[in-house]
Coordinates of C-alpha atoms in Angstrom, one line a residue:
M956 CA -13.1 28.7 -31.7
N957 CA -14.3 32.6 -31.2
D958 CA -13.7 31.1 -27.3
L959 CA -11.5 29.5 -27.5
F960 CA -9.8 33.2 -29.1
K961 CA -11.1 34.7 -25.8
K962 CA -9.9 33.1 -23.5
M963 CA -6.4 34.0 -25.6
D964 CA -6.7 37.4 -23.9
I965 CA -5.4 38.6 -27.2
K966 CA -4.3 42.6 -26.6
T967 CA -3.5 44.1 -29.8
E968 CA -1.6 47.7 -28.0
D969 CA 0.6 45.0 -26.3
I970 CA 2.0 43.4 -29.1
K971 CA 5.7 44.1 -29.8
I972 CA 6.2 44.7 -32.8
P973 CA 10.3 44.2 -34.1
E974 CA 12.6 47.0 -34.8
K975 CA 13.4 45.1 -37.3
I976 CA 9.6 44.8 -39.5
V977 CA 9.7 48.7 -38.6
D978 CA 12.5 49.1 -40.0
Q979 CA 10.8 48.2 -43.7
W980 CA 8.2 49.5 -44.1
Q981 CA 10.5 53.3 -43.4
E982 CA 12.6 52.1 -46.4
L983 CA 8.4 51.9 -47.8
L984 CA 7.7 55.4 -47.4
D985 CA 10.6 57.1 -48.6
M986 CA 11.7 55.1 -51.9
F987 CA 6.7 55.4 -52.0
V988 CA 7.9 59.4 -51.5
Q989 CA 11.1 59.7 -54.8
F990 CA 9.3 58.3 -56.9
Y991 CA 5.6 60.5 -56.7
G992 CA 7.4 63.7 -55.0
V993 CA 4.6 63.4 -52.2
Q994 CA 5.2 66.3 -49.8
D995 CA 5.0 63.3 -46.9
I996 CA 3.1 59.8 -46.4
L997 CA 3.3 58.7 -43.2
I998 CA 1.8 55.3 -40.8
N999 CA 0.7 56.2 -37.4
N1000 CA -0.6 54.1 -35.4
Y1001 CA -3.8 55.3 -32.8
Q1002 CA -3.9 54.9 -29.2
A1003 CA -7.4 56.8 -27.8
P1004 CA -7.6 59.7 -27.5
Y1005 CA -4.1 59.6 -29.4
L1006 CA -2.7 59.7 -32.6
E1007 CA 1.2 58.9 -32.9
V1008 CA 3.5 58.7 -36.5
K1009 CA 4.9 55.6 -35.9
K1010 CA 7.3 56.6 -38.8
A1011 CA 7.4 58.6 -41.0
S1012 CA 9.1 59.2 -44.8
S1013 CA 12.8 61.0 -43.9
N1014 CA 13.0 63.7 -47.0
P1015 CA 13.3 67.5 -45.3
D1016 CA 10.3 69.3 -45.7
N1017 CA 8.5 66.4 -44.3
L1018 CA 7.0 68.3 -41.2
F1019 CA 5.9 65.2 -38.8
F1020 CA 8.2 63.1 -37.2
E1021 CA 8.7 59.8 -35.5
G1022 CA 6.7 59.7 -31.7
E1023 CA 4.5 63.0 -32.6
Q1024 CA 1.1 62.5 -31.0
F1025 CA -2.3 64.2 -32.4
K1026 CA -5.7 64.4 -30.8
L1027 CA -7.2 62.6 -33.1
E1028 CA -10.2 65.5 -32.7
G1029 CA -10.3 67.7 -36.4
L1030 CA -7.7 65.0 -38.3
Y1031 CA -7.8 63.6 -41.5
C1032 CA -7.3 60.6 -40.6
E1033 CA -10.0 61.1 -38.0
D1034 CA -13.1 60.1 -40.5
V1035 CA -10.2 56.6 -41.8
I1036 CA -10.5 55.3 -38.4
E1037 CA -14.0 56.1 -37.0
S1038 CA -15.2 54.7 -40.5
K1039 CA -12.7 51.9 -41.2
S1040 CA -12.2 53.5 -45.1
S1041 CA -10.2 55.8 -47.3
L1042 CA -10.7 59.6 -47.3
E1043 CA -9.3 61.1 -50.5
V1044 CA -9.3 64.9 -49.7
K1045 CA -8.1 67.2 -53.7
N1046 CA -7.9 69.9 -52.4
A1047 CA -9.4 70.7 -48.4
A1048 CA -9.9 75.0 -49.7
E1049 CA -12.7 73.6 -51.7
I1050 CA -14.1 71.7 -48.7
K1051 CA -16.4 73.6 -46.1
K1052 CA -14.7 70.8 -43.3
W1053 CA -11.7 71.0 -43.8
K1054 CA -11.0 75.1 -44.7
N1055 CA -10.0 75.4 -42.1
S1056 CA -8.6 72.5 -40.5
I1057 CA -5.1 72.5 -38.5
Y1058 CA -3.5 71.4 -42.7
M1059 CA -4.3 74.2 -44.0
E1060 CA -2.6 76.2 -41.1
N1061 CA 0.2 74.3 -42.3
G1062 CA -0.4 74.8 -46.6
L1063 CA -1.7 70.4 -46.4
V1064 CA -4.3 70.9 -48.9
A1065 CA -3.7 67.4 -50.6
Y1066 CA -5.0 64.0 -48.7
L1067 CA -4.6 60.4 -49.1
G1068 CA -5.7 57.9 -46.0
Y1069 CA -6.3 53.6 -44.9
P1070 CA -7.1 52.5 -42.6
I1071 CA -4.4 50.4 -41.4
L1072 CA -6.3 47.0 -39.6
W1073 CA -5.2 43.9 -37.2
P1074 CA -6.3 41.1 -38.0
N1075 CA -9.5 40.8 -36.1
G1076 CA -10.7 44.0 -36.7
E1077 CA -9.6 46.2 -34.1
V1078 CA -8.1 49.8 -36.2
Y1079 CA -3.4 50.2 -36.1
G1080 CA -3.1 53.1 -37.3
T1081 CA -3.7 54.5 -40.9
I1082 CA -1.2 55.1 -43.7
C1083 CA -1.7 58.6 -44.7
L1084 CA 0.5 61.0 -47.3
H1085 CA 0.3 65.0 -47.5
D1086 CA 0.6 67.3 -50.3
N1087 CA 1.2 70.8 -50.0
Q1088 CA -1.1 71.3 -53.2
K1089 CA -4.1 70.5 -54.8
R1090 CA -3.8 67.0 -56.3
D1091 CA -5.4 65.0 -58.0
F1092 CA -4.3 61.6 -57.0
S1093 CA -3.7 59.0 -60.1
S1094 CA -5.1 55.9 -59.9
Q1095 CA -1.4 54.2 -59.8
L1096 CA -0.4 56.1 -56.7
K1097 CA -3.4 54.6 -54.9
K1098 CA -2.7 50.8 -56.1
Q1099 CA 0.5 51.6 -55.3
L1100 CA -0.5 53.4 -50.8
K1101 CA -3.0 49.9 -50.6
F1102 CA -0.2 47.8 -51.8
V1103 CA 1.9 49.1 -48.8
K1104 CA -0.7 49.5 -46.3
D1105 CA -1.7 45.7 -47.6
L1106 CA 2.5 45.4 -46.7
V1107 CA 2.2 46.7 -42.9
E1108 CA -1.3 44.6 -42.2
N1109 CA 0.3 41.5 -43.6
N1110 CA 3.2 42.0 -41.1
L1111 CA 0.4 42.7 -38.4
K1112 CA -1.5 39.5 -39.2
S1113 CA 1.8 37.4 -38.8
L1114 CA 2.7 39.4 -35.7
Y1115 CA -0.6 38.5 -34.3
Q1116 CA -0.4 34.8 -35.3
S1117 CA 2.0 34.1 -33.5
Q1118 CA 0.8 36.0 -30.7
I1119 CA -1.9 33.8 -31.1
N1120 CA 0.3 30.9 -31.4
Y1121 CA 1.5 32.2 -28.5
N1122 CA -1.2 32.2 -26.4
L1123 CA -2.3 28.7 -27.4
N1124 CA 0.9 27.5 -26.3
Q1125 CA 0.6 29.5 -22.9
Y1126 CA -3.3 27.9 -22.2
Y1127 CA -2.5 24.5 -24.0
S1128 CA 0.6 24.4 -20.5
K1129 CA -2.0 25.7 -18.2
M1130 CA -4.2 22.9 -19.1
V1131 CA -2.3 19.8 -19.4
D1132 CA -0.6 21.3 -15.9
S1133 CA -4.1 21.0 -14.5
L1134 CA -4.7 17.8 -15.4
P1135 CA -4.1 15.0 -13.0
A1136 CA -2.1 12.9 -15.5
G1137 CA 1.0 13.5 -16.0
I1138 CA 2.7 14.5 -19.4
M1139 CA 5.6 14.2 -20.6
I1140 CA 7.2 14.3 -23.8
I1141 CA 10.6 13.2 -25.1
N1142 CA 12.4 12.7 -28.1
Q1143 CA 14.7 9.1 -29.7
K1144 CA 16.6 9.9 -27.4
G1145 CA 15.1 9.6 -24.1
Q1146 CA 15.5 13.4 -23.8
I1147 CA 13.1 15.6 -22.1
L1148 CA 11.7 18.0 -23.7
K1149 CA 7.9 19.0 -21.4
V1150 CA 6.6 17.9 -18.6
N1151 CA 3.0 19.0 -16.6
D1152 CA 3.3 19.6 -12.6
A1153 CA 1.3 16.3 -12.5
I1154 CA 4.9 14.6 -12.7
E1155 CA 6.5 16.7 -10.6
S1156 CA 4.6 16.0 -8.4
M1157 CA 4.4 11.7 -9.2
T1158 CA 8.9 12.2 -9.5
G1159 CA 9.1 14.7 -6.3
Y1160 CA 11.7 16.4 -9.3
S1161 CA 10.9 20.3 -10.8
K1162 CA 10.6 20.8 -14.4
D1163 CA 14.2 22.7 -14.9
E1164 CA 15.5 18.7 -13.7
L1165 CA 13.4 16.6 -15.7
V1166 CA 13.9 19.3 -18.6
G1167 CA 16.6 19.0 -21.0
N1168 CA 17.3 15.0 -19.4
S1169 CA 16.8 11.8 -19.9
I1170 CA 14.4 9.6 -18.2
F1171 CA 17.2 6.5 -18.4
E1172 CA 18.9 9.9 -15.7
T1173 CA 16.0 10.5 -13.6
V1174 CA 13.0 8.3 -13.7
V1175 CA 14.2 5.2 -15.7
L1176 CA 15.4 2.1 -12.8
A1177 CA 19.0 1.0 -14.0
E1178 CA 17.5 -2.6 -14.0
N1179 CA 15.2 -0.6 -16.7
I1180 CA 16.6 1.0 -19.3
E1181 CA 17.5 -1.3 -21.7
K1182 CA 13.9 -2.4 -21.3
A1183 CA 12.9 1.4 -22.3
K1184 CA 15.0 1.6 -25.4
K1185 CA 13.1 -0.9 -27.0
D1186 CA 9.9 0.1 -25.7
I1187 CA 11.5 3.7 -27.3
Q1188 CA 11.9 2.1 -30.8
K1189 CA 9.0 0.6 -30.2
I1190 CA 6.6 3.8 -29.6
I1191 CA 8.8 5.8 -32.9
S1192 CA 8.2 2.8 -35.3
G1193 CA 4.7 3.5 -35.1
K1194 CA 3.3 0.5 -32.1
T1195 CA 0.5 2.2 -29.6
L1196 CA 2.4 1.5 -26.1
T1197 CA -0.1 0.4 -22.7
H1198 CA 1.6 -0.8 -19.9
E1199 CA 2.6 -0.6 -15.8
V1200 CA 6.4 0.6 -15.6
I1201 CA 8.1 0.8 -11.9
T1202 CA 9.5 4.7 -11.6
S1203 CA 12.4 5.6 -9.6
K1204 CA 11.6 9.7 -7.1
K1205 CA 14.3 11.4 -6.8
N1206 CA 13.8 10.9 -3.3
G1207 CA 15.0 7.1 -4.2
E1208 CA 11.8 5.5 -3.5
T1209 CA 10.0 3.8 -6.7
S1210 CA 6.1 3.8 -7.7
Y1211 CA 4.5 1.5 -10.2
S1212 CA 3.2 5.1 -13.3
R1213 CA 0.1 3.2 -15.9
M1214 CA 2.1 4.6 -19.0
H1215 CA -0.4 5.1 -22.9
E1216 CA 2.8 6.1 -24.8
K1217 CA 2.0 6.6 -29.0
R1218 CA 4.5 8.6 -31.5
I1219 CA 3.8 12.6 -32.6
K1220 CA 5.3 14.9 -34.0
L1221 CA 8.2 17.5 -32.9
P1222 CA 8.1 21.3 -34.5
N1223 CA 10.9 20.5 -35.6
G1224 CA 9.6 17.5 -37.6
E1225 CA 11.0 14.4 -36.2
S1226 CA 9.7 12.2 -34.0
G1227 CA 9.0 12.2 -30.6
I1228 CA 7.2 10.2 -28.1
I1229 CA 4.4 11.5 -25.8
S1230 CA 4.0 9.4 -22.7
I1231 CA 0.6 10.5 -21.0
Q1232 CA 0.9 8.9 -17.6
S1233 CA -0.8 7.6 -14.1
D1234 CA 0.7 7.3 -10.4
V1235 CA -1.0 3.2 -10.3
T1236 CA 1.1 2.4 -7.1
D1237 CA -1.6 2.3 -4.8
K1238 CA -3.9 0.0 -7.0
V1239 CA -1.0 -3.0 -7.7
E1240 CA 0.1 -2.6 -3.9
S1241 CA -3.5 -3.4 -3.2
E1242 CA -3.1 -6.4 -6.0
N1243 CA 0.2 -7.2 -5.1
K1244 CA -1.4 -7.2 -1.7
I1245 CA -4.5 -9.4 -2.5
K1246 CA -2.0 -11.4 -4.8
Y1247 CA 0.1 -12.0 -1.7
A1248 CA -1.9 -13.1 0.6
S1249 CA -3.7 -16.1 -2.5
Y1250 CA -0.5 -17.3 -1.7
H1251 CA 0.8 -17.3 2.1
D1252 CA -0.3 -18.4 5.0
S1253 CA -1.5 -15.1 6.9
L1254 CA 0.0 -16.2 10.1
T1255 CA 3.7 -17.7 9.1
D1256 CA 4.4 -15.9 5.6
L1257 CA 5.0 -19.2 4.5
Y1258 CA 3.4 -20.1 0.9
N1259 CA -0.5 -22.3 1.4
R1260 CA -1.0 -24.9 0.4
S1261 CA -2.6 -23.3 -2.7
Y1262 CA 0.3 -21.9 -3.6
I1263 CA 2.0 -25.2 -4.6
E1264 CA -0.7 -26.8 -5.7
K1265 CA 0.2 -24.5 -8.5
Q1266 CA 3.1 -24.8 -8.3
I1267 CA 4.2 -29.0 -8.6
Q1268 CA 3.8 -28.4 -12.2
K1269 CA 6.7 -25.8 -12.8
I1270 CA 8.8 -28.2 -9.8
N1271 CA 7.4 -31.4 -10.8
R1272 CA 10.7 -31.6 -13.8
E1273 CA 13.1 -33.8 -14.6
E1274 CA 15.9 -30.8 -14.1
K1275 CA 14.6 -30.7 -10.5
L1276 CA 15.0 -34.3 -10.2
P1277 CA 16.3 -35.5 -7.0
L1278 CA 12.9 -34.2 -6.2
A1279 CA 12.5 -34.6 -1.9
V1280 CA 9.3 -33.7 -0.1
I1281 CA 9.3 -33.4 3.7
M1282 CA 6.7 -33.5 5.9
A1283 CA 6.4 -31.2 9.0
D1284 CA 2.8 -32.1 11.8
L1285 CA 3.0 -30.4 14.9
N1286 CA 2.7 -32.6 17.6
A1287 CA 0.0 -31.8 20.6
L1288 CA -1.4 -28.4 19.1
K1289 CA -4.3 -29.7 20.2
L1290 CA -3.2 -29.9 23.7
I1291 CA -2.0 -26.2 24.3
N1292 CA -4.8 -24.6 21.7
D1293 CA -7.1 -26.4 24.5
S1294 CA -5.1 -25.6 27.6
Y1295 CA -3.6 -22.4 26.5
G1296 CA -5.4 -20.8 24.3
H1297 CA -5.3 -20.5 20.2
H1298 CA -3.4 -17.6 20.9
Q1299 CA -0.5 -20.0 22.3
G1300 CA -0.5 -22.1 19.3
D1301 CA 0.0 -19.9 17.2
K1302 CA 2.8 -18.9 18.4
L1303 CA 3.9 -22.5 17.9
I1304 CA 3.2 -22.7 14.2
I1305 CA 4.9 -19.6 13.9
K1306 CA 8.2 -20.5 15.9
T1307 CA 8.2 -24.2 13.8
A1308 CA 7.3 -22.3 10.7
K1309 CA 10.8 -20.6 11.6
I1310 CA 13.0 -23.1 13.0
L1311 CA 11.5 -25.1 9.1
K1312 CA 12.7 -22.1 6.8
S1313 CA 16.0 -21.4 9.1
S1314 CA 16.6 -25.0 7.7
C1315 CA 15.7 -25.1 4.3
R1316 CA 17.7 -23.1 1.2
G1317 CA 17.0 -20.8 -0.5
E1318 CA 15.5 -22.6 -3.9
D1319 CA 13.6 -24.8 -1.1
L1320 CA 9.5 -24.1 -1.4
I1321 CA 7.9 -24.2 1.8
A1322 CA 4.3 -24.0 2.6
R1323 CA 2.2 -24.4 5.7
W1324 CA 0.1 -27.8 3.9
G1325 CA -3.0 -27.6 7.2
G1326 CA -3.5 -26.3 10.6
D1327 CA -0.4 -28.3 11.8
E1328 CA 1.1 -30.1 9.1
F1329 CA 3.7 -28.3 6.9
V1330 CA 5.5 -29.3 3.5
I1331 CA 8.8 -29.1 2.2
I1332 CA 9.5 -29.0 -1.6
L1333 CA 13.4 -29.7 -2.2
P1334 CA 14.7 -29.5 -6.1
Q1335 CA 18.0 -31.1 -6.7
T1336 CA 18.0 -33.1 -3.3
D1337 CA 19.3 -36.8 -3.3
L1338 CA 17.5 -39.0 0.2
K1339 CA 21.0 -38.0 1.3
A1340 CA 20.6 -34.6 1.3
V1341 CA 17.6 -34.4 2.6
K1342 CA 17.8 -36.9 5.2
K1343 CA 20.2 -33.8 6.5
V1344 CA 18.0 -31.6 6.2
V1345 CA 15.2 -33.4 9.1
Q1346 CA 18.4 -34.3 11.4
R1347 CA 18.2 -30.2 11.2
I1348 CA 14.8 -29.5 11.5
D1349 CA 15.0 -32.4 14.5
R1350 CA 18.4 -29.9 16.3
K1351 CA 16.4 -26.8 16.5
I1352 CA 13.4 -27.7 16.9
A1353 CA 14.4 -30.2 20.3
D1354 CA 17.0 -26.4 21.1
E1355 CA 12.8 -25.2 20.8
Y1356 CA 10.6 -24.3 23.9
L1357 CA 6.9 -22.5 24.0
N1358 CA 8.0 -19.7 27.2
F1359 CA 4.6 -18.9 28.3
E1360 CA 4.7 -15.3 30.0
N1361 CA 3.2 -17.7 33.2
G1362 CA 7.2 -19.2 33.5
N1363 CA 5.7 -22.3 31.4
K1364 CA 8.2 -23.8 29.2
L1365 CA 6.8 -26.2 27.3
P1366 CA 9.1 -28.3 24.4
L1367 CA 8.3 -27.7 20.4
S1368 CA 7.4 -31.7 19.0
T1369 CA 7.2 -31.7 15.4
A1370 CA 6.9 -35.3 13.7
L1371 CA 9.0 -35.8 10.2
G1372 CA 8.9 -37.3 7.1
Y1373 CA 10.6 -37.9 3.5
A1374 CA 10.7 -39.3 0.3
V1375 CA 12.2 -38.4 -2.3
K1376 CA 11.2 -38.8 -6.4
K1377 CA 14.4 -39.7 -8.1
Y1378 CA 13.2 -41.1 -11.8
N1379 CA 10.5 -38.7 -14.4
Y1380 CA 8.8 -41.2 -14.5
Q1381 CA 7.1 -41.3 -10.5
D1382 CA 3.8 -40.2 -10.7
F1383 CA 4.6 -36.4 -8.0
F1384 CA 1.7 -37.5 -5.2
D1385 CA 3.3 -40.8 -4.5
I1386 CA 6.2 -39.3 -3.2
L1387 CA 4.2 -36.4 -1.3
N1388 CA 1.6 -39.5 0.2
E1389 CA 4.7 -41.2 0.8
A1390 CA 6.0 -39.0 3.0
E1391 CA 2.9 -37.9 4.3
S1392 CA 3.0 -41.2 5.4
K1393 CA 6.5 -41.7 7.2
M1394 CA 4.8 -38.4 9.3
Y1395 CA 1.9 -39.9 10.2
K1396 CA 4.4 -43.0 11.5
N1397 CA 6.2 -41.5 13.3
K1398 CA 4.0 -38.5 15.0
L1399 CA 2.0 -41.9 16.4
T1400 CA 4.9 -42.3 18.6
E1401 CA 6.6 -38.9 18.7
S1402 CA 2.6 -37.3 19.6
R1403 CA 1.7 -39.5 22.7
N1404 CA 5.3 -39.2 24.4
I1405 CA 5.6 -35.2 23.9
K1406 CA 1.9 -34.6 25.7
N1407 CA 2.9 -37.1 28.3
R1408 CA 6.5 -35.2 28.2
I1409 CA 3.8 -31.5 28.4
V1410 CA 1.8 -32.8 31.2
S1411 CA 4.6 -33.9 33.7
T1412 CA 6.2 -30.4 32.8
L1413 CA 3.2 -28.6 33.4
L1414 CA 3.3 -30.1 36.4
K1415 CA 7.4 -29.3 37.3
S1416 CA 6.1 -26.6 36.3
L1417 CA 3.4 -25.9 38.8
D1418 CA 5.9 -27.5 41.7
K1419 CA 7.5 -24.7 41.4
K1420 CA 5.3 -21.6 41.5
S1421 CA 3.8 -23.4 44.9
Q1422 CA 5.3 -25.8 47.1
E1423 CA 1.3 -26.0 48.9
T1424 CA 0.4 -27.4 45.6
A1425 CA 2.8 -30.1 44.8
D1426 CA 3.2 -31.5 48.2
H1427 CA -0.8 -31.6 48.7
A1428 CA -1.0 -33.7 45.3
K1429 CA 1.6 -36.8 46.8
R1430 CA -0.6 -36.2 50.2
M1431 CA -4.2 -36.3 47.9
I1432 CA -2.7 -38.9 46.8
A1433 CA -2.3 -41.3 49.9
T1434 CA -5.7 -40.1 51.7
A1435 CA -7.2 -41.3 48.0
K1436 CA -5.3 -44.7 48.4
K1437 CA -7.5 -45.7 51.5
F1438 CA -10.4 -44.3 51.0
A1439 CA -10.6 -45.9 47.8
E1440 CA -10.2 -49.2 49.9
A1441 CA -12.6 -48.3 52.6
L1442 CA -15.1 -47.9 49.0
N1443 CA -14.1 -50.9 48.1
L1444 CA -13.3 -49.7 43.9
S1445 CA -11.8 -51.9 41.7
Q1446 CA -7.9 -52.1 41.0
A1447 CA -9.0 -49.8 37.5
E1448 CA -10.7 -47.3 39.9
M1449 CA -8.3 -46.8 42.1
E1450 CA -5.6 -46.5 39.5
K1451 CA -8.2 -43.8 38.1
L1452 CA -9.1 -41.9 41.3
I1453 CA -5.0 -41.9 42.2
S1454 CA -4.4 -40.2 39.1
A1455 CA -6.9 -37.6 39.2
A1456 CA -6.0 -37.2 42.6
E1457 CA -2.5 -36.5 41.0
L1458 CA -3.2 -34.2 37.8
H1459 CA -6.7 -32.0 39.6
D1460 CA -4.7 -29.2 39.9
I1461 CA -2.7 -29.3 36.4
G1462 CA -4.8 -26.8 35.4
K1463 CA -3.7 -23.7 37.6
T1464 CA -0.5 -24.0 35.5
V1465 CA -2.6 -21.0 32.9
I1466 CA -3.1 -19.3 37.0
P1467 CA -0.3 -15.9 37.5
E1468 CA 1.7 -17.6 40.4
R1469 CA 1.0 -14.2 42.3
I1470 CA -2.4 -15.1 42.3
L1471 CA -1.6 -18.2 43.7
N1472 CA 0.3 -17.4 46.6
K1473 CA -1.8 -14.2 47.2
K1474 CA -2.0 -13.7 50.9
G1475 CA -5.2 -12.0 51.1
K1476 CA -8.6 -12.5 50.4
L1477 CA -8.1 -13.1 46.3
S1478 CA -11.0 -9.9 44.7
D1479 CA -13.4 -11.4 42.1
K1480 CA -11.4 -11.0 39.0
E1481 CA -8.9 -13.4 40.4
W1482 CA -11.2 -15.7 42.8
Q1483 CA -13.2 -15.9 38.5
E1484 CA -9.1 -17.0 37.3
V1485 CA -9.1 -19.4 39.5
K1486 CA -11.8 -20.8 38.8
T1487 CA -10.5 -21.6 35.4
H1488 CA -8.5 -24.7 36.8
S1489 CA -11.0 -27.3 36.4
A1490 CA -11.6 -26.6 33.3
V1491 CA -7.7 -25.6 31.8
G1492 CA -7.2 -28.9 33.6
H1493 CA -10.2 -30.5 31.8
R1494 CA -8.9 -29.3 28.4
I1495 CA -5.1 -30.7 28.5
L1496 CA -6.2 -34.6 29.5
N1497 CA -8.6 -34.3 27.4
A1498 CA -5.6 -34.0 25.0
T1499 CA -3.8 -36.3 25.6
E1500 CA -4.0 -40.7 25.2
D1501 CA -2.6 -41.4 29.0
Y1502 CA -5.3 -39.2 31.0
S1503 CA -8.3 -38.6 29.2
H1504 CA -9.8 -41.3 30.5
I1505 CA -9.5 -38.9 34.1
S1506 CA -10.8 -35.4 32.1
E1507 CA -14.2 -35.4 33.8
D1508 CA -13.3 -36.3 36.7
V1509 CA -10.6 -33.6 37.2
L1510 CA -13.5 -31.3 35.0
S1511 CA -15.3 -31.8 37.6
H1512 CA -14.1 -31.4 41.0
H1513 CA -16.0 -28.5 42.6
E1514 CA -19.3 -29.7 41.6
H1515 CA -21.1 -30.0 44.5
W1516 CA -24.5 -32.2 45.0
D1517 CA -26.8 -28.9 45.2
G1518 CA -26.0 -28.4 42.5
S1519 CA -24.0 -24.5 43.5
G1520 CA -20.2 -25.5 42.8
Y1521 CA -18.2 -24.9 39.2
P1522 CA -18.3 -25.4 36.0
R1523 CA -21.2 -26.9 34.7
G1524 CA -23.2 -27.1 38.6
L1525 CA -24.3 -30.5 38.2
K1526 CA -26.0 -32.0 41.2
G1527 CA -26.3 -35.2 42.9
E1528 CA -25.0 -38.5 41.4
K1529 CA -24.9 -36.3 37.5
I1530 CA -21.1 -35.3 39.4
P1531 CA -18.8 -38.5 38.2
L1532 CA -18.1 -40.5 41.2
L1533 CA -14.5 -39.7 41.3
A1534 CA -15.1 -35.7 41.4
R1535 CA -17.5 -36.4 44.5
I1536 CA -14.3 -38.7 46.0
I1537 CA -12.0 -35.8 44.7
A1538 CA -14.2 -33.3 46.5
I1539 CA -13.8 -34.7 49.4
I1540 CA -10.5 -35.6 49.8
D1541 CA -9.2 -32.0 48.4
A1542 CA -11.3 -29.6 50.9
Y1543 CA -9.7 -32.1 54.1
D1544 CA -6.1 -31.9 52.5
V1545 CA -6.5 -27.9 52.6
M1546 CA -8.7 -27.2 55.6
T1547 CA -5.6 -30.1 57.6
H1548 CA -2.8 -27.7 55.8
D1549 CA -1.9 -24.8 55.5
Q1550 CA -2.5 -21.8 53.0
V1551 CA -0.5 -18.7 52.7
Y1552 CA -4.1 -17.3 53.2
K1553 CA -4.6 -19.1 55.6
K1554 CA -4.0 -21.4 58.3
A1555 CA -4.4 -24.5 59.3
V1556 CA -7.3 -26.3 61.4
T1557 CA -7.2 -29.9 63.2
K1558 CA -8.1 -32.9 62.1
E1559 CA -11.0 -33.8 63.4
E1560 CA -12.6 -29.2 63.0
A1561 CA -11.4 -30.7 59.1
L1562 CA -14.1 -33.3 59.8
K1563 CA -16.4 -32.0 61.8
E1564 CA -16.6 -28.7 58.5
I1565 CA -16.7 -32.0 56.6
N1566 CA -20.3 -33.5 58.1
S1567 CA -21.5 -29.7 58.6
C1568 CA -21.5 -30.0 54.5
V1569 CA -23.8 -33.3 53.9
G1570 CA -26.2 -32.7 51.7
T1571 CA -24.8 -29.6 50.3
Q1572 CA -21.4 -29.7 49.1
F1573 CA -20.4 -33.6 49.6
D1574 CA -21.9 -35.6 48.4
P1575 CA -23.8 -37.8 51.5
E1576 CA -23.2 -41.1 52.1
L1577 CA -19.6 -40.5 50.8
A1578 CA -19.0 -38.1 52.9
D1579 CA -20.2 -40.4 56.4
V1580 CA -17.4 -43.3 54.9
F1581 CA -14.7 -40.3 54.5
V1582 CA -15.3 -39.2 58.1
K1583 CA -16.0 -42.5 60.0
I1584 CA -12.1 -43.8 58.6
F1585 CA -10.5 -40.9 59.0
S1586 CA -12.1 -39.8 62.7
D1587 CA -9.9 -43.2 63.4

């Protein structure tokens, strides 16, 4: 505690003594002089090296006056102050130390004085009396003078304690202000009595804007006022609360505060509340993000399967009947992913999610059920109503396309299935399975159609990019038929060859038009991009039921007999037969027709070039047959 008092830094010389107390001292001194008939009585204040008369008896023959100052040296009071004990001089003329003192010059031969001390032991001054005749002070007089001294010291003690209390309050206020936690003290009505610096930082309000005002007009949100009032009553009744509360800031923003609140006794004796607060906005928002992420699909921002499975118990109730379920499955997502990359597939998923959301009500639950599947749960929705929702989704899907930077545009397609739980005894998962079965049934027909539509769309987009590419495909078909007949291919092999000839360049749909139509030489980077078209074509065709059987031929049509081709560097008969045939047909057609980067050569020159590449680029036997039939 002494260390704490040292921190208080109490300076007794700075303590102000109220005039009311000083006036009481004056009355005591005057009464004392009248009763005992002494020359004077003084209360002196010592401020080294001077002694100042603080109060003097007001009798006319008093030689001292209020405010008069003396150097302490040589005074009776010097002994009292230095020894902190009383001094009695009955006759100064008989005492060597005093017989030549200043007092003898003024005839003050008798003296009685006591030290006045502060509670901490420091000397405030003295209370003393003088007389102009030698005097043997009675015990009664001494007792009364000491009584006056005690009264004065009690006054000083009260003033000192008040200063301690004030300094303690200031000390604790500074200490509270320095705490990182917010401190707020309110009364039972919610009026703010005290806040620390941290509350200012947390709320944006200054102390002046908070203290004296109500929490309901400052930091409590309007929608939380009633709850806050109930919480106050709980705390005042003796309950301690620890809770997280959304609070309002001066700028209109909100924040999360963790509050520990308990009842305290206020200076006026009434019960109040101290609220210790910490800003947990970052923590709560982080937790909310984690919680949100655990129940939402990161790509579409719809609910995920985990959330729906948790909500089924809540929504699968009698009051929610009839309860409809819609299952949706994206057609051709794999085709889009394989052809254009997963980032384009993601766009397809996002577009579809937006359509589903815009087609439903706010109370309907929409979730991404799996990779390309969605589920919609519609409470209080009968068969007629759910059919309308499905029709609305179908219309919106039919009007949407997936647009690519290279100008391609692919239609969206979704297989839908739905079912309705009418009665409480029905199992919800049976309804879900029914909707899923209907969806897969629709997908069997729709998926194949949409994939073929996508391939057709890709071919059309390729035609728009380059008319030469379209003409090239047509000539390839004609040449393939003639070559197939010469090779005695079966009808099935011939049809397969014709399809591969038509679609061998479908992978070029992902190549930018500026590269396909570039007149000058391609850069290394551009050439590498062009070389991807066979692999892209393979992925597109492999994802479709009607064309997957030719995907290997399309993939390999740029492989060379000697293994120097791309994309896999296959060699000899490891290259599929139809791919080897297409390689010759493709090279012949390209050489004999103008290209944006090169003029056509004659038929003879093209056949001569094919002959020169026998065993390196082309299959020797196939090349020999080709040259013979096209030399005629």
